[in-house]
Structures are given as structure tokens and as C-alpha cells.
Short mmCIF file of C-alpha atoms in Angstrom, two decimals:
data_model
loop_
_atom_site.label_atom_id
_atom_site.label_comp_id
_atom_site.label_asym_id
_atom_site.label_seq_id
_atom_site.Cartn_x
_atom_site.Cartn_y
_atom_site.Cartn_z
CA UNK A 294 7.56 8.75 -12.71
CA UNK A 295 8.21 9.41 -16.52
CA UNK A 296 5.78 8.95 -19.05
CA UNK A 297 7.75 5.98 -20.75
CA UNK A 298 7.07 2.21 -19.81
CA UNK A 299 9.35 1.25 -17.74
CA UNK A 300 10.24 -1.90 -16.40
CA UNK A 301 8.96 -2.13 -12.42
CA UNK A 302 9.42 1.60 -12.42
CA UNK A 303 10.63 3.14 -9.76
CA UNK A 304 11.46 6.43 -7.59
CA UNK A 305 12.88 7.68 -4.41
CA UNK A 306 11.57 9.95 -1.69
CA UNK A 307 12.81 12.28 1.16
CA UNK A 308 10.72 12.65 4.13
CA UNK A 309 11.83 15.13 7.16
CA UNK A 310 10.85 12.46 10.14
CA UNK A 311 11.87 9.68 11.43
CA UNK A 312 11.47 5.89 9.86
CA UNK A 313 8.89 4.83 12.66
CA UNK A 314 6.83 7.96 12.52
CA UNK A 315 6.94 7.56 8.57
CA UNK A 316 5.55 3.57 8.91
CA UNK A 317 3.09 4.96 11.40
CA UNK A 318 1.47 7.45 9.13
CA UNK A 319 1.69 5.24 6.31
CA UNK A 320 -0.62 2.46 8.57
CA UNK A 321 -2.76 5.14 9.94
CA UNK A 322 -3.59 6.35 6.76
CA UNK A 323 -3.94 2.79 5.35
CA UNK A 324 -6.92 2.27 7.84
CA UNK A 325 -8.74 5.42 7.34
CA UNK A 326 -11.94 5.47 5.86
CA UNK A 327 -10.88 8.51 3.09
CA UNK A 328 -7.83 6.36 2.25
CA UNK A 329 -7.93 5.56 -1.77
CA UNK A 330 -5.78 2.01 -1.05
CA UNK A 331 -5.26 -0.61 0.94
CA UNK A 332 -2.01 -2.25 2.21
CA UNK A 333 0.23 -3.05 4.73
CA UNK A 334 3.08 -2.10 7.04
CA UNK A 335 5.50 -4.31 8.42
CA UNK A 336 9.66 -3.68 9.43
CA UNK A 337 10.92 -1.15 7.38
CA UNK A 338 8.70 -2.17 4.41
CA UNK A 339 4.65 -0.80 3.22
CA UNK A 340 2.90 -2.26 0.62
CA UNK A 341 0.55 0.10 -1.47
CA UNK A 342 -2.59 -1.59 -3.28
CA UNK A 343 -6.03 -0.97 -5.02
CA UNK A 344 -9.20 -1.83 -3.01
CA UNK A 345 -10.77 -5.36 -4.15
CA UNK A 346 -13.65 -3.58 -5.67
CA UNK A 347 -11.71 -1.49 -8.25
CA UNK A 348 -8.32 -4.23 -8.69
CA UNK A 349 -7.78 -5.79 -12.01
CA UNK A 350 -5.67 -7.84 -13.58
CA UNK A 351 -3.06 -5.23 -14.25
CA UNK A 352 -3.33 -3.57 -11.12
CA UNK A 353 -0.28 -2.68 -9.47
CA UNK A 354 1.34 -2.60 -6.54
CA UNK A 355 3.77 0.15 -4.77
CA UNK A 356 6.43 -1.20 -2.26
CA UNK A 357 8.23 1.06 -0.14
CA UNK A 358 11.28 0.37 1.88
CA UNK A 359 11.80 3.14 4.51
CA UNK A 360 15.46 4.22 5.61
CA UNK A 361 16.83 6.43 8.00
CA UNK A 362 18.77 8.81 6.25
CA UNK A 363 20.90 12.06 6.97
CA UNK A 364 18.34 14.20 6.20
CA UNK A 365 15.03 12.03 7.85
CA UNK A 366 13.92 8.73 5.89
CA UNK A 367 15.03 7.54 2.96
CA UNK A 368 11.61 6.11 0.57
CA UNK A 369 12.42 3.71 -2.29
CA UNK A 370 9.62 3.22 -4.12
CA UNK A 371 8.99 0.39 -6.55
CA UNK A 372 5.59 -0.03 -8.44
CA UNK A 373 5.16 -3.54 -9.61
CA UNK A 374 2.49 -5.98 -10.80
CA UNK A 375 1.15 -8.69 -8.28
CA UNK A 376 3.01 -11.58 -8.01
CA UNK A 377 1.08 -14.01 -10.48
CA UNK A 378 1.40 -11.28 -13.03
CA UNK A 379 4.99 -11.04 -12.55
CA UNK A 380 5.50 -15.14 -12.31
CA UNK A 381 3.54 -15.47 -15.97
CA UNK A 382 5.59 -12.84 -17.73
CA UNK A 383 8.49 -14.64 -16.49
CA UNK A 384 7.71 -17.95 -17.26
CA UNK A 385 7.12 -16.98 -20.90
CA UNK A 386 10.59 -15.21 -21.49
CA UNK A 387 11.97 -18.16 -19.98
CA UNK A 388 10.19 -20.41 -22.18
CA UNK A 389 10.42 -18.24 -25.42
CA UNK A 390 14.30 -17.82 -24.26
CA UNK A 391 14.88 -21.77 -24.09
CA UNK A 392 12.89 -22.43 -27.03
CA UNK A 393 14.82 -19.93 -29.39
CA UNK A 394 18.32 -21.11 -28.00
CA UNK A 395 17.27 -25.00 -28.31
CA UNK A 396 16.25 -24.33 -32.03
CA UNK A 397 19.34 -22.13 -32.42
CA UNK A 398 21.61 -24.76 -31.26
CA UNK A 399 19.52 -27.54 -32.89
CA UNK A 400 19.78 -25.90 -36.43
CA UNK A 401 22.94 -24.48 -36.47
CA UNK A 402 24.26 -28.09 -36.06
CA UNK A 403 22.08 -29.54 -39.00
CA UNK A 404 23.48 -26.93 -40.83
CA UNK A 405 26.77 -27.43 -39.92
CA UNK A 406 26.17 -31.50 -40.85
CA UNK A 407 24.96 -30.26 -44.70
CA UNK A 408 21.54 -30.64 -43.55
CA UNK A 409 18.38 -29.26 -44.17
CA UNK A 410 17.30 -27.01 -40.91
CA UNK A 411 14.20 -25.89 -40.74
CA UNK A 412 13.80 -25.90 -37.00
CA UNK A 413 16.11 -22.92 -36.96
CA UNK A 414 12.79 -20.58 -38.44
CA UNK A 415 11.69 -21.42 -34.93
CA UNK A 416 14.22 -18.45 -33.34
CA UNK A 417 12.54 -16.18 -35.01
CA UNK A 418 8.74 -16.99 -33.91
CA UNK A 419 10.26 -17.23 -30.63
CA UNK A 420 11.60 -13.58 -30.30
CA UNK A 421 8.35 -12.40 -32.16
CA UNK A 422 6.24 -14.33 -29.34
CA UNK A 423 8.77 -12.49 -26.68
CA UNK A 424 8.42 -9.19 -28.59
CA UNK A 425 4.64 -9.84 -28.14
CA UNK A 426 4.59 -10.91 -24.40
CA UNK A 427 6.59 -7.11 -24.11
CA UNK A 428 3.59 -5.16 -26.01
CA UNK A 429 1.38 -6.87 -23.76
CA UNK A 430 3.03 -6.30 -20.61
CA UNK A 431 3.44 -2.34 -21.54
CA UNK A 432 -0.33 -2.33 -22.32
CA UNK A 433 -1.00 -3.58 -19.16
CA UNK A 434 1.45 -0.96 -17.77
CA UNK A 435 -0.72 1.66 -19.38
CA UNK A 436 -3.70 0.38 -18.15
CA UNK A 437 -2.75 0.21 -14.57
CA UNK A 438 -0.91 4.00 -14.89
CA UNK A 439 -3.98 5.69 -13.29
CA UNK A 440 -3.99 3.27 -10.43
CA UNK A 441 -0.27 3.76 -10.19
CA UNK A 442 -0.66 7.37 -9.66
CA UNK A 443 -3.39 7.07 -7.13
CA UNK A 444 -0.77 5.04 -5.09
CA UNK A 445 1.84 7.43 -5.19
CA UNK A 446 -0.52 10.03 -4.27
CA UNK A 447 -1.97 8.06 -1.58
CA UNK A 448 1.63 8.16 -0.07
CA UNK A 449 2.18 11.77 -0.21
CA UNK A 450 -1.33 12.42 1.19
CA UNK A 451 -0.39 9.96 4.32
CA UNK A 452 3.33 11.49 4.83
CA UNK A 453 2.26 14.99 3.69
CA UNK A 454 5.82 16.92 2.72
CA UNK A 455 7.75 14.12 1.17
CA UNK A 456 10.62 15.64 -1.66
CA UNK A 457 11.87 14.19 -4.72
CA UNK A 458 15.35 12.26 -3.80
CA UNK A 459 18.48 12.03 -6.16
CA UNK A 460 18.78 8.87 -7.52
CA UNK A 461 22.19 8.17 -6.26
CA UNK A 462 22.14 8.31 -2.49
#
């Protein structure tokens, strides 16, 4: 993990055993009482999360898709907000993104027709209201970055030796 915001950052992992032994270790440390998170395991796949009692809004999630690899198992690891997070942010690009084109589109042709356009100083509110929504997400981002590394950590304290993996294989 870098110390920039990053969009769903994420990072991938080595570990010198195979795929079922790694989902095993991640469940059995999932349902011990020292564990720090909470989560599942399921085919190939874990999913990483904060206990109830200390979640917030911005909490995040880690997802981890195990594959067998040359070496042992392959980790890709992908932090993320929960889903209604994610659907909101979405929705409002969308909107902001339709919005900005309709007004676009709208006043460049009552321009074009020697008209006055004044719905085409709508663009602009529109990328300053996406521009916002970004600010906001990256706050969240930094507000959830603690939780994020207790997640990560969480992994390496269930699988133990894990190493960093290039980002091309």
C-alpha cells in the first residue's frame, strides 16, 4: 500500500503453501477469539472486515482471491468500501456525468441556433459537484486507512510468511 489515495487500492501476495491450506488459515484465524476482523471464506475467495462494534461508514473491506501459483498461492488483494458506499459514489458520477453532458449538448445547440444558453453554466457545477463527490470519497479513504491496515495485518498474522508479489504475474 502507498500512501496516496488510490482508487480500490490494491496489492498482491506470495504465500509458500498451498490454496486450501491458505483458505484454511485464513477461516481459522477468522474465528479466533484474538482475531482483529471478521469475515468469510468461501471457493477461492476471503472477505476481510471490521467487527460491528468498531465499523463505520467508511469502513472498508479487503477481498482476497487465492491462486495456485508456481511458487505456492497467488493473493490478490483488493481493499474496497462496502457495497452501499460503492453504489452511492457511483450513482452520483453517473448522475453528475449525465447532467453535465445533457447541459453540454443542450447549450451547445442554443448556441449554435444564435441563442442565449445559459444552461450550458450547468457543466461546470456539474464537474465541481463530481470534483467534490472525489474529495469526499478520499476523505473517507483516509479515514478508513487505519482499519485498512489492521486488515492487511490481520492477513499476514493468519498466513504468517506471506511476500510482497510483482505486480505482473
Amino acid at each position: 500500500m502507498t500512501g496516496s489515495l488510490q482508487i480500490r487500492p490494491r496489492f498482491r501476495l506470495l504465500a509458500q503453501m498451498p490454496p486450501d491450506e491458505v483458505l484454511g488459515k485464513i477461516k481459522s484465524h477468522l474465528t479466533s477469539p484474538d482475531a482483529k476482523c471478521t469475515g468469510m471464506v468461501s471457493n477461492h475467495h476471503a472477505m476481510l472486515r471490521m467487527p460491528d462494534a468498531v465499523t463505520h461508514y467508511w469502513s472498508p473491506r479487503l477481498t482476497v482471491q487465492v491462486d495456485e501459483h508456481e511458487n505456492g498461492t497467488m493473493l490478490r488483494c483488493l481493499f474496497g468500501p462496502a457495497p452501499t458506499v460503492w453504489t452511492l459514489f457511483i450513482a452520483i458520477y453517473a448522475a453528475v456525468s449525465f447532467c453535465a453532458m445533457v447541459s453540454l449538448i443542450w447549450g451547445s445547440v442554443q448556441l449554435s441556433l444564435g441563442m442565449d444558453s445559459d444552461i450550458i453554466w450547468l457543466s461546470p457545477l456539474c464537474a465541481a459537484i463530481g470534483f467534490t463527490a472525489w474529495l469526499v470519497a478520499g476523505y473517507g479513504q483516509t479515514l478508513g486507512k487505519d482499519q485498512m491496515t489492521t486488515l492487511r495485518q490481520s492477513l499476514f498474522d493468519a498466513l504468517g510468511d506471506l511476500q510482497e508479489a510483482d505486480t505482473d504475474s
